[in-house]
Tab-separated table of C-alpha atoms and ligand atoms in Angstrom:
chain	number	residue	atom	x	y	z
W	1	MET	CA	7.278	11.002	-38.946
W	2	ALA	CA	3.876	10.279	-37.372
W	3	LYS	CA	3.062	8.298	-40.600
W	4	ALA	CA	6.240	6.273	-40.232
W	5	ALA	CA	5.503	5.500	-36.633
W	6	LYS	CA	1.964	4.473	-37.540
W	7	THR	CA	3.170	1.724	-39.840
W	8	ARG	CA	5.688	0.441	-37.291
W	9	THR	CA	3.666	0.101	-33.937
W	10	ARG	CA	1.985	-3.246	-33.569
W	11	PHE	CA	-1.005	-4.509	-31.648
W	12	VAL	CA	-0.182	-7.701	-29.728
W	13	CYS	CA	-2.702	-9.986	-28.051
W	14	SER	CA	-1.847	-10.413	-24.366
W	15	GLU	CA	-3.338	-13.946	-24.400
W	16	CYS	CA	-1.663	-15.610	-27.411
W	17	GLY	CA	0.920	-13.068	-28.453
W	18	ALA	CA	-0.391	-12.824	-32.061
W	19	SER	CA	0.446	-9.421	-33.536
W	20	PHE	CA	-1.677	-7.272	-35.795
W	21	PRO	CA	-0.972	-3.934	-37.613
W	22	LYS	CA	-4.357	-2.390	-36.458
W	23	TRP	CA	-6.353	-2.502	-33.220
W	24	GLN	CA	-9.386	-4.728	-33.327
W	25	GLY	CA	-11.869	-5.841	-30.646
W	26	GLN	CA	-11.217	-9.544	-30.923
W	27	CYS	CA	-7.888	-11.369	-31.528
W	28	GLY	CA	-8.090	-12.835	-35.028
W	29	ASP	CA	-5.896	-15.778	-33.865
W	30	CYS	CA	-7.237	-17.064	-30.453
W	31	GLY	CA	-10.586	-15.286	-30.523
W	32	ALA	CA	-10.098	-13.489	-27.105
W	33	TRP	CA	-11.949	-10.221	-26.684
W	34	ASN	CA	-10.219	-6.817	-25.782
W	35	THR	CA	-6.709	-8.399	-25.396
W	36	LEU	CA	-4.989	-6.390	-28.044
W	37	GLN	CA	-2.517	-3.729	-26.774
W	38	GLU	CA	-0.315	-1.378	-28.629
W	39	GLN	CA	3.333	-2.215	-28.381
W	40	ALA	CA	6.425	-0.297	-29.311
W	41	PRO	CA	8.301	-1.338	-32.463
W	42	PRO	CA	11.793	-2.840	-32.490
W	43	ALA	CA	14.325	-0.156	-31.744
W	44	ASP	CA	16.022	-0.382	-35.192
W	45	GLY	CA	12.695	-0.915	-36.996
W	46	GLY	CA	14.169	-3.973	-38.650
W	47	THR	CA	13.911	-7.571	-38.091
W	48	ALA	CA	16.785	-7.935	-35.538
W	49	GLY	CA	14.393	-7.372	-32.539
W	50	ARG	CA	14.332	-4.413	-30.153
W	51	PHE	CA	17.300	-5.429	-28.063
W	52	ALA	CA	19.633	-5.816	-30.939
W	53	GLY	CA	22.937	-4.190	-30.109
W	54	TYR	CA	22.121	-4.347	-26.280
W	55	ALA	CA	25.388	-4.142	-24.409
W	56	GLY	CA	24.202	-4.585	-20.913
W	57	ASP	CA	23.635	-2.119	-18.038
W	58	ALA	CA	25.099	-1.335	-14.732
W	59	ARG	CA	23.809	-4.610	-13.286
W	60	THR	CA	25.102	-6.890	-16.053
W	61	GLN	CA	28.055	-9.068	-15.045
W	62	SER	CA	29.602	-12.368	-15.750
W	63	VAL	CA	28.446	-15.643	-14.190
W	64	ARG	CA	29.790	-15.985	-10.611
W	65	ARG	CA	29.291	-18.124	-7.601
W	66	LEU	CA	26.750	-16.788	-5.086
W	67	SER	CA	29.400	-17.132	-2.291
W	68	GLU	CA	31.833	-15.055	-4.305
W	69	VAL	CA	29.553	-12.124	-4.487
W	70	ALA	CA	30.707	-9.697	-1.832
W	71	ALA	CA	27.526	-8.903	-0.053
W	72	GLU	CA	28.043	-5.130	0.269
W	73	ASP	CA	25.620	-3.330	2.360
W	74	VAL	CA	23.033	-1.533	0.283
W	75	ARG	CA	23.682	2.175	0.703
W	76	ARG	CA	20.864	3.949	2.275
W	77	ILE	CA	20.077	7.624	2.267
W	78	GLY	CA	17.901	9.162	5.008
W	79	THR	CA	15.138	11.039	3.393
W	80	GLY	CA	14.696	13.288	6.412
W	81	LEU	CA	11.182	12.041	6.934
W	82	ARG	CA	11.574	9.236	9.515
W	83	GLU	CA	8.202	7.556	8.616
W	84	LEU	CA	9.008	7.448	4.986
W	85	ASP	CA	12.340	5.941	5.849
W	86	ARG	CA	10.687	3.342	7.880
W	87	VAL	CA	8.390	2.081	5.080
W	88	LEU	CA	11.338	2.123	2.555
W	89	GLY	CA	13.029	-0.333	5.028
W	90	GLY	CA	15.437	2.169	6.715
W	91	GLY	CA	15.999	4.855	4.091
W	92	LEU	CA	16.195	5.249	0.453
W	93	VAL	CA	18.324	2.670	-1.382
W	94	GLN	CA	20.501	4.065	-4.043
W	95	GLY	CA	19.497	3.142	-7.584
W	96	SER	CA	16.159	1.751	-6.357
W	97	VAL	CA	12.849	2.258	-8.062
W	98	THR	CA	9.896	3.111	-5.868
W	99	LEU	CA	6.224	3.436	-6.933
W	100	ILE	CA	3.955	5.391	-4.841
W	101	GLY	CA	0.263	4.911	-5.428
W	102	GLY	CA	-2.906	6.272	-4.087
W	103	ASP	CA	-6.182	8.055	-4.564
W	104	PRO	CA	-5.964	11.615	-6.300
W	105	GLY	CA	-5.420	14.280	-3.594
W	106	ILE	CA	-4.298	11.948	-0.904
W	107	GLY	CA	-1.006	13.646	-0.638
W	108	LYS	CA	1.482	11.876	-2.873
W	109	SER	CA	2.932	15.066	-4.438
W	110	THR	CA	3.109	16.613	-1.017
W	111	LEU	CA	5.042	13.773	0.523
W	112	LEU	CA	7.461	13.743	-2.397
W	113	ILE	CA	8.099	17.456	-2.594
W	114	GLN	CA	8.833	17.423	1.108
W	115	ALA	CA	11.234	14.517	0.735
W	116	MET	CA	12.918	16.024	-2.252
W	117	ALA	CA	13.571	19.376	-0.528
W	118	LEU	CA	15.333	17.535	2.283
W	119	LEU	CA	17.258	15.059	-0.075
W	120	ALA	CA	18.379	17.842	-2.241
W	121	GLU	CA	20.560	18.987	0.588
W	122	GLN	CA	22.605	15.872	0.217
W	123	MET	CA	22.612	15.204	-3.572
W	124	PRO	CA	21.214	16.417	-6.930
W	125	ALA	CA	17.478	16.117	-7.067
W	126	LEU	CA	15.166	16.444	-9.961
W	127	TYR	CA	11.445	16.703	-9.658
W	128	VAL	CA	9.492	16.192	-13.013
W	129	SER	CA	5.791	17.073	-12.979
W	130	GLY	CA	3.398	16.265	-15.758
W	131	GLU	CA	0.382	17.464	-13.787
W	132	GLU	CA	1.190	20.829	-11.927
W	133	SER	CA	2.820	23.910	-13.391
W	134	ALA	CA	6.259	24.914	-12.006
W	135	GLU	CA	4.524	27.935	-10.395
W	136	GLN	CA	2.104	25.699	-8.556
W	137	ILE	CA	4.826	23.527	-7.227
W	138	SER	CA	6.989	26.368	-6.130
W	139	LEU	CA	3.947	28.034	-4.460
W	140	ARG	CA	3.302	24.958	-2.553
W	141	ALA	CA	6.854	24.448	-1.474
W	142	GLN	CA	6.933	28.123	-0.267
W	143	ARG	CA	3.862	27.665	1.623
W	144	LEU	CA	5.201	24.450	3.213
W	145	GLY	CA	8.318	26.456	4.195
W	146	LEU	CA	10.714	24.104	2.238
W	147	PRO	CA	14.116	25.068	1.223
W	148	GLY	CA	13.818	25.317	-2.635
W	149	GLU	CA	17.216	26.478	-3.799
W	150	ARG	CA	18.535	23.068	-4.575
W	151	VAL	CA	15.650	21.228	-6.006
W	152	GLN	CA	15.520	21.159	-9.699
W	153	LEU	CA	12.130	21.349	-11.379
W	154	LEU	CA	10.994	20.152	-14.798
W	155	THR	CA	7.422	20.238	-16.345
W	156	GLU	CA	7.483	17.893	-19.225
W	157	THR	CA	5.527	14.830	-20.247
W	158	CYS	CA	7.719	13.367	-22.918
W	159	VAL	CA	9.781	10.411	-21.580
W	160	GLU	CA	12.570	10.731	-24.354
W	161	ARG	CA	13.065	14.448	-23.480
W	162	ILE	CA	13.010	13.698	-19.605
W	163	ILE	CA	15.653	11.097	-20.004
W	164	ASN	CA	17.742	13.485	-22.206
W	165	LEU	CA	17.625	16.333	-19.761
W	166	ALA	CA	18.315	13.850	-16.871
W	167	GLN	CA	21.432	12.711	-18.735
W	168	GLN	CA	22.692	16.281	-18.846
W	169	HIS	CA	21.795	17.245	-15.225
W	170	GLN	CA	22.640	13.839	-13.617
W	171	PRO	CA	20.262	13.912	-10.757
W	172	ARG	CA	20.895	11.127	-8.059
W	173	VAL	CA	17.240	11.148	-7.168
W	174	LEU	CA	14.357	11.604	-9.561
W	175	VAL	CA	10.724	11.971	-9.002
W	176	LEU	CA	8.128	11.569	-11.807
W	177	ASP	CA	4.601	12.790	-10.961
W	178	SER	CA	2.560	11.082	-12.221
W	179	ILE	CA	3.299	8.090	-14.508
W	180	GLN	CA	-0.270	8.423	-16.069
W	181	THR	CA	0.649	11.732	-17.656
W	182	PHE	CA	3.887	10.668	-19.440
W	183	PHE	CA	4.121	9.348	-22.787
W	184	THR	CA	6.802	7.839	-25.151
W	185	THR	CA	6.922	8.877	-28.760
W	186	GLU	CA	7.255	5.140	-29.688
W	187	LEU	CA	3.629	4.678	-29.151
W	188	GLN	CA	0.477	6.397	-30.570
W	189	SER	CA	-2.026	5.597	-27.627
W	190	ALA	CA	-2.974	8.428	-25.363
W	191	PRO	CA	-1.026	8.964	-21.999
W	192	GLY	CA	-2.501	6.962	-19.352
W	193	SER	CA	-3.369	3.935	-21.415
W	194	VAL	CA	-2.078	0.699	-20.217
W	195	ALA	CA	0.598	0.613	-23.086
W	196	GLN	CA	1.866	3.987	-22.488
W	197	VAL	CA	2.109	3.584	-18.788
W	198	ARG	CA	3.881	0.440	-19.060
W	199	GLU	CA	6.306	1.441	-21.840
W	200	SER	CA	7.016	4.772	-20.360
W	201	ALA	CA	7.821	3.271	-16.993
W	202	ALA	CA	10.041	0.614	-18.457
W	203	ARG	CA	12.109	3.215	-20.187
W	204	LEU	CA	12.495	5.215	-16.978
W	205	VAL	CA	13.331	2.184	-14.945
W	206	ARG	CA	15.934	1.105	-17.471
W	207	TYR	CA	17.483	4.706	-17.233
W	208	ALA	CA	17.448	4.539	-13.425
W	209	LYS	CA	19.155	1.142	-13.180
W	210	GLN	CA	21.652	2.072	-15.856
W	211	THR	CA	22.744	5.195	-14.106
W	212	GLY	CA	22.179	4.203	-10.528
W	213	THR	CA	19.580	7.022	-10.037
W	214	SER	CA	17.040	6.562	-7.376
W	215	LEU	CA	13.620	6.860	-8.916
W	216	PHE	CA	10.123	7.574	-7.449
W	217	LEU	CA	7.189	6.987	-9.760
W	218	VAL	CA	3.834	8.507	-8.681
W	219	GLY	CA	0.703	6.570	-9.749
W	220	HIS	CA	-2.982	7.440	-9.371
W	221	VAL	CA	-5.295	4.655	-8.495
W	222	THR	CA	-7.939	5.022	-11.100
W	223	LYS	CA	-11.589	4.493	-10.468
W	224	GLU	CA	-11.634	1.427	-12.354
W	225	GLY	CA	-9.097	0.006	-9.960
W	226	ALA	CA	-6.362	-1.991	-11.731
W	227	LEU	CA	-6.599	-1.022	-15.334
W	228	ALA	CA	-3.914	1.494	-16.437
W	229	GLY	CA	-3.348	2.178	-12.690
W	230	PRO	CA	-0.090	1.656	-10.869
W	231	ARG	CA	-0.833	-2.050	-10.550
W	232	VAL	CA	0.410	-2.744	-13.960
W	233	LEU	CA	3.857	-1.491	-12.852
W	234	GLU	CA	4.104	-3.433	-9.637
W	235	HIS	CA	6.362	-6.104	-11.017
W	236	MET	CA	8.854	-3.654	-12.605
W	237	VAL	CA	9.780	-1.848	-9.503
W	238	ASP	CA	11.778	-2.523	-6.302
W	239	THR	CA	9.335	-1.155	-3.784
W	240	VAL	CA	5.488	-0.370	-3.960
W	241	LEU	CA	4.084	2.005	-1.394
W	242	TYR	CA	0.308	2.810	-1.348
W	243	PHE	CA	-1.389	5.478	0.485
W	244	GLU	CA	-4.385	4.446	2.626
W	245	GLY	CA	-6.688	6.434	4.843
W	246	GLU	CA	-10.134	7.806	4.809
W	247	ALA	CA	-10.888	11.044	2.914
W	248	GLY	CA	-12.326	12.619	5.937
W	249	SER	CA	-9.535	11.896	8.244
W	250	GLN	CA	-6.479	13.912	8.671
W	251	PHE	CA	-4.348	10.693	8.993
W	252	ARG	CA	-2.479	9.256	5.963
W	253	LEU	CA	-1.011	5.766	6.061
W	254	VAL	CA	1.716	4.706	3.762
W	255	ARG	CA	1.989	1.075	3.452
W	256	ALA	CA	4.861	-1.051	1.718
W	257	ILE	CA	3.116	-3.677	-0.421
W	258	LYS	CA	6.301	-4.862	-1.879
W	259	ASN	CA	9.804	-4.139	-0.910
W	260	ARG	CA	13.130	-5.733	-2.085
W	261	PHE	CA	14.984	-3.980	0.676
W	262	GLY	CA	12.700	-4.183	3.656
W	263	ALA	CA	9.635	-5.613	5.361
W	264	VAL	CA	6.297	-5.616	3.650
W	265	ASN	CA	3.206	-4.359	5.307
W	266	GLU	CA	5.404	-1.709	7.076
W	267	LEU	CA	3.270	1.232	7.905
W	268	GLY	CA	4.293	4.927	8.036
W	269	VAL	CA	1.854	7.219	9.566
W	270	PHE	CA	1.415	10.906	8.658
W	271	ALA	CA	-0.973	13.576	9.540
W	272	MET	CA	-2.065	16.140	6.836
W	273	THR	CA	-1.895	19.635	8.220
W	274	ASP	CA	-1.770	23.056	6.771
W	275	LYS	CA	1.996	22.805	6.760
W	276	GLY	CA	1.961	19.546	4.710
W	277	LEU	CA	2.531	16.039	5.939
W	278	ARG	CA	3.697	15.738	9.402
W	279	GLU	CA	5.083	12.544	10.920
W	280	VAL	CA	3.146	10.803	13.655
W	281	ALA	CA	5.892	9.341	15.730
W	282	ASN	CA	3.711	7.280	18.108
W	283	PRO	CA	0.746	6.035	16.222
W	284	SER	CA	-0.308	3.111	18.137
W	285	ALA	CA	-3.452	4.494	19.538
W	286	ILE	CA	-4.471	7.291	17.209
W	287	PHE	CA	-7.270	5.283	15.725
W	288	LEU	CA	-9.024	4.493	18.858
W	289	SER	CA	-12.179	6.328	19.154
W	290	ARG	CA	-13.084	7.283	22.582
W	291	HIS	CA	-16.691	6.655	23.279
W	292	ALA	CA	-18.320	8.744	25.986
W	293	GLU	CA	-20.201	5.744	27.071
W	294	GLU	CA	-20.017	2.028	26.456
W	295	VAL	CA	-21.316	1.013	23.141
W	296	ALA	CA	-22.300	-2.408	21.728
W	297	GLY	CA	-20.444	-3.702	18.768
W	298	SER	CA	-17.064	-2.288	19.493
W	299	ALA	CA	-14.028	-4.299	20.129
W	300	ILE	CA	-10.286	-3.265	20.525
W	301	LEU	CA	-7.887	-5.126	18.643
W	302	VAL	CA	-4.115	-5.027	18.946
W	303	THR	CA	-2.835	-5.715	15.414
W	304	ARG	CA	0.741	-5.494	14.227
W	305	GLU	CA	1.561	-3.718	11.047
W	306	GLY	CA	5.086	-4.195	9.857
W	307	THR	CA	7.255	-3.966	12.833
W	308	ARG	CA	4.932	-2.251	15.434
W	309	PRO	CA	1.732	-2.944	17.217
W	310	LEU	CA	-1.188	-0.701	16.574
W	311	LEU	CA	-4.384	-0.470	18.539
W	312	VAL	CA	-7.604	-0.298	16.337
W	313	GLU	CA	-11.244	-0.377	17.008
W	314	VAL	CA	-13.220	-3.100	15.155
W	315	GLN	CA	-16.932	-2.022	14.970
W	316	ALA	CA	-19.787	-4.399	14.032
W	317	LEU	CA	-23.521	-3.797	13.448
W	318	VAL	CA	-25.830	-6.718	13.322
W	319	ASP	CA	-29.316	-6.041	12.287
W	320	GLN	CA	-32.497	-8.075	11.372
W	321	SER	CA	-32.183	-8.388	7.511
W	322	PRO	CA	-35.217	-7.594	5.238
W	323	LEU	CA	-33.529	-9.586	2.397
W	324	GLY	CA	-33.628	-13.292	1.800
W	325	ASN	CA	-29.947	-13.154	1.251
W	326	PRO	CA	-28.594	-11.080	4.263
W	327	ARG	CA	-25.734	-8.680	3.578
W	328	ARG	CA	-22.112	-9.238	4.836
W	329	VAL	CA	-20.183	-6.116	4.333
W	330	ALA	CA	-16.562	-5.812	5.618
W	331	LEU	CA	-14.611	-2.411	5.306
W	332	GLY	CA	-10.809	-2.640	6.162
W	333	LEU	CA	-11.151	-6.509	6.621
W	334	GLU	CA	-11.641	-9.396	4.425
W	335	GLN	CA	-15.276	-10.204	3.396
W	336	ASN	CA	-14.704	-13.874	2.863
W	337	ARG	CA	-13.083	-14.111	6.263
W	338	LEU	CA	-16.095	-12.518	7.905
W	339	SER	CA	-18.442	-15.214	6.322
W	340	MET	CA	-16.010	-17.979	7.564
W	341	LEU	CA	-16.090	-16.454	11.072
W	342	LEU	CA	-19.844	-16.374	11.059
W	343	ALA	CA	-20.001	-19.987	10.062
W	344	VAL	CA	-17.486	-20.971	12.854
W	345	LEU	CA	-19.562	-18.854	15.290
W	346	HIS	CA	-22.737	-20.724	14.363
W	347	ARG	CA	-21.196	-24.244	14.365
W	348	HIS	CA	-18.918	-24.010	17.327
W	349	GLY	CA	-20.514	-21.199	19.214
W	350	GLY	CA	-24.090	-21.982	18.649
W	351	VAL	CA	-25.043	-18.500	17.534
W	352	GLY	CA	-26.660	-18.291	14.126
W	353	MET	CA	-26.858	-15.118	12.138
W	354	PHE	CA	-28.520	-16.318	8.861
W	355	ASP	CA	-31.332	-13.838	9.159
W	356	GLN	CA	-29.205	-10.787	10.174
W	357	ASP	CA	-27.287	-8.272	8.044
W	358	VAL	CA	-23.672	-7.910	9.375
W	359	PHE	CA	-21.626	-4.802	8.773
W	360	LEU	CA	-17.982	-4.579	9.872
W	361	ASN	CA	-15.692	-1.658	9.916
W	362	VAL	CA	-12.179	-0.861	11.062
W	363	VAL	CA	-12.128	2.727	12.357
W	364	GLY	CA	-9.914	5.281	10.742
W	365	GLY	CA	-9.596	3.630	7.378
W	366	VAL	CA	-6.998	1.146	8.443
W	367	ARG	CA	-6.744	-2.009	6.553
W	368	VAL	CA	-6.121	-5.054	8.600
W	369	THR	CA	-4.918	-8.053	6.640
W	370	GLU	CA	-3.761	-10.392	9.434
W	371	PRO	CA	-5.838	-13.182	10.801
W	372	ALA	CA	-5.148	-12.045	14.290
W	373	ALA	CA	-8.268	-9.887	13.865
W	374	ASP	CA	-10.586	-12.939	14.013
W	375	LEU	CA	-11.254	-12.763	17.835
W	376	ALA	CA	-12.026	-9.086	17.778
W	377	VAL	CA	-14.364	-9.599	14.805
W	378	LEU	CA	-16.232	-12.358	16.563
W	379	LEU	CA	-16.504	-10.367	19.879
W	380	ALA	CA	-17.600	-7.165	18.023
W	381	VAL	CA	-20.289	-9.171	16.111
W	382	LEU	CA	-21.604	-10.850	19.159
W	383	SER	CA	-21.644	-7.777	21.244
W	384	SER	CA	-23.754	-6.032	18.607
W	385	PHE	CA	-25.994	-9.111	18.080
W	386	ARG	CA	-26.802	-9.145	21.784
W	387	ASP	CA	-26.717	-5.422	22.183
W	388	ARG	CA	-24.323	-5.717	25.059
W	389	PRO	CA	-21.224	-3.558	25.266
W	390	LEU	CA	-17.805	-5.127	25.876
W	391	PRO	CA	-15.833	-3.908	28.844
W	392	PRO	CA	-14.176	-0.666	27.707
W	393	ASP	CA	-10.765	-1.721	29.190
W	394	LEU	CA	-10.631	-5.110	27.121
W	395	VAL	CA	-8.385	-5.783	24.132
W	396	THR	CA	-8.116	-8.956	22.098
W	397	PHE	CA	-6.268	-10.571	19.365
W	398	GLY	CA	-6.131	-14.176	17.964
W	399	GLU	CA	-6.800	-16.335	14.901
W	400	VAL	CA	-9.721	-18.500	14.777
W	401	GLY	CA	-9.699	-21.858	12.808
W	402	LEU	CA	-12.447	-23.667	11.100
W	403	ALA	CA	-12.404	-26.428	13.830
W	404	GLY	CA	-13.260	-23.645	16.353
W	405	GLU	CA	-9.791	-23.513	17.814
W	406	VAL	CA	-8.162	-20.287	18.810
W	407	ARG	CA	-4.622	-20.206	17.261
W	408	PRO	CA	-1.647	-18.016	18.505
W	409	VAL	CA	-0.291	-15.074	16.590
W	410	PRO	CA	3.198	-13.732	16.331
W	411	ASN	CA	4.675	-11.214	18.975
W	412	GLY	CA	1.849	-11.735	21.510
W	413	GLN	CA	3.978	-10.281	24.399
W	414	GLU	CA	4.766	-7.128	22.535
W	415	ARG	CA	0.994	-6.655	21.691
W	416	LEU	CA	-0.045	-7.246	25.299
W	417	ARG	CA	2.731	-4.797	26.529
W	418	GLU	CA	1.425	-2.169	24.093
W	419	ALA	CA	-2.124	-2.565	25.261
W	420	ALA	CA	-1.079	-2.309	28.991
W	421	LYS	CA	0.854	0.957	28.239
W	422	HIS	CA	-2.386	2.541	26.857
W	423	GLY	CA	-4.185	1.634	29.991
W	424	PHE	CA	-6.124	-1.426	29.038
W	425	ARG	CA	-6.691	-3.868	32.065
W	426	ARG	CA	-8.109	-7.023	30.483
W	427	ALA	CA	-7.087	-9.115	27.486
W	428	ILE	CA	-8.593	-12.173	25.766
W	429	VAL	CA	-5.807	-13.944	23.924
W	430	PRO	CA	-4.823	-17.436	22.429
W	431	ARG	CA	-3.557	-19.773	25.033
W	432	ALA	CA	-0.215	-20.105	23.504
W	433	ASN	CA	0.131	-16.176	23.600
W	434	ALA	CA	-0.365	-16.143	27.388
W	435	PRO	CA	2.574	-14.408	29.038
W	436	ARG	CA	4.717	-16.584	31.375
W	437	LYS	CA	5.352	-13.637	33.625
W	438	PRO	CA	2.297	-11.549	34.534
W	439	ILE	CA	2.234	-8.101	32.871
W	440	ALA	CA	1.724	-5.453	35.553
W	441	GLY	CA	-1.922	-4.124	35.445
W	442	LEU	CA	-3.195	-6.589	32.884
W	443	GLU	CA	-5.490	-9.511	33.513
W	444	VAL	CA	-5.066	-11.997	30.758
W	445	VAL	CA	-7.717	-14.656	29.896
W	446	ALA	CA	-6.097	-17.376	27.692
W	447	VAL	CA	-8.460	-19.371	25.538
W	448	SER	CA	-7.964	-22.356	23.190
W	449	ARG	CA	-11.514	-22.744	21.755
W	450	ILE	CA	-14.002	-20.360	20.614
W	451	GLY	CA	-16.618	-21.797	23.004
W	452	GLU	CA	-14.468	-20.863	25.973
W	453	THR	CA	-14.138	-17.291	24.579
W	454	LEU	CA	-17.745	-16.836	24.574
W	455	GLY	CA	-18.132	-18.678	27.894
W	456	SER	CA	-15.584	-16.453	29.522
W	457	LEU	CA	-17.643	-13.411	28.291
W	458	ILE	CA	-21.123	-14.720	28.364
W	459	GLY	CA	-21.760	-13.631	31.846
W	460	LYS	CA	-20.665	-10.149	30.969
W	461	ILE	CA	-22.258	-9.636	27.607
H	1	TYD	P1	-1.451	16.238	-3.232
H	1	TYD	O1	-0.117	15.963	-2.593
H	1	TYD	O2	-1.477	17.376	-4.174
H	1	TYD	O3	-2.219	14.884	-3.667
H	1	TYD	P2	-1.828	13.885	-4.794
H	1	TYD	O4	-0.570	14.229	-5.403
H	1	TYD	O5	-1.813	12.556	-4.061
H	1	TYD	O6	-3.026	13.979	-5.821
H	1	TYD	O7	-2.281	16.536	-1.939
H	1	TYD	C1	-3.383	17.534	-2.152
H	1	TYD	C2	-4.303	17.547	-0.851
H	1	TYD	O8	-3.648	17.678	0.375
H	1	TYD	C3	-5.266	18.660	-1.122
H	1	TYD	O9	-6.600	18.147	-0.999
H	1	TYD	C4	-4.803	19.674	-0.090
H	1	TYD	C5	-4.228	18.877	0.989
H	1	TYD	N1	-3.100	19.631	1.608
H	1	TYD	C6	-3.053	19.970	2.814
H	1	TYD	O10	-4.115	19.872	3.521
H	1	TYD	N2	-2.215	20.739	3.469
H	1	TYD	C7	-0.985	21.010	2.739
H	1	TYD	O11	-0.062	21.590	3.277
H	1	TYD	C8	-0.881	20.490	1.324
H	1	TYD	C9	0.290	20.883	0.485
H	1	TYD	C10	-2.004	19.875	0.819
H	2	MG	MG1	-0.195	15.022	-7.311
């Protein structure tokens, strides 16, 4: 059997598509290096191709007009965890495939066993683990005080057997933890290799779509980053969620990177406790570190992640550089954007940092992707450079352009109201974001150029 399979799997170049019976370092056709990947043989082993005899699945229909398609509401099921429902776009969509990625030990299995225990109250649920033994999972569920009578458990790593058993038990929701441990018998490569991860996932996704089962795939982010990690699956699934957060912090952020049924960048916030993951219902200020005294290099930014505002602290450290090529390091923000902002600061603000190392960090392990962080970055950098603290009751947001202009950002009013709610008294915002009606307790300084921003602060810092 193994011998027969050996003669049938092929190695296909991902660059040019040439196929070889054996693996080799260089493609004999196009000459590219390290592009050969194992691929499953055709289903019937013959020349008809692997999709011979394909009769369609649950989604296959005849050609229709767009307007004729009755837009049924997607059926959503509450998972019982409101923050998870939020990142999924308002609940789990029936028949959807969700990929949950993150570093090992960040809480993927914990989140899913909690969600499954709650979902199992409503529908048949099957949890397949390729990593932990049934005893380990059961022990954890007991410790977390989860009702376990209804969750079905399977420890198995062969995809064909899993699909077989799933066909017998017909779960409506299925968890596979983690995709790197599963293998399909069609391929010879080890579990966790790109070919195995991709092919195993493809089979499971096909099963989910044929049967309308909701599927959760867990994927570890490997040390090498993309290779064989969950990234190779992102295009196959409906929703991609990633865990973020610092190892030392108890907070865990779950971010939707892709969602066919909801907003991307939506953020769910949890805290890891000894009773598992707890939802943080009002997370807008949890990442603010309260300094005992005023410190230089810290600016408070009102960012907006998904559909709600979040107050975060942007920290900068500017220090004389011993290197000919000073360092620019940005954690939680984009490095190129920092370089650009420093150039704008020099050209339009007259402050040069070409002999300074600049380090930037967003407190709490939050990743800020929106350009609305620009003003906060500039103020934090300048405050550290001058070693003068910003007023502690000041917040800011706004995008900075290459011409030195300060551009408006979406949902300015909402951001300002959130800041006022948390006791901030002053805000520096883009002119177009200035509120028409004053916000009680908040003094708003509207700026349209970077020079003005510095001018309005220069007396203070
Ligand atoms: P886990 O869900 O096993 O991580 P993953 O599946 O992403 O690899 O999480 C394990 C970590 O979470 C582990 O370091 C211990 C911690 N943890 C708690 O702090 N409290 C708990 O109740 C549980 C279940 C785990
Ligand atoms: Mg796990």
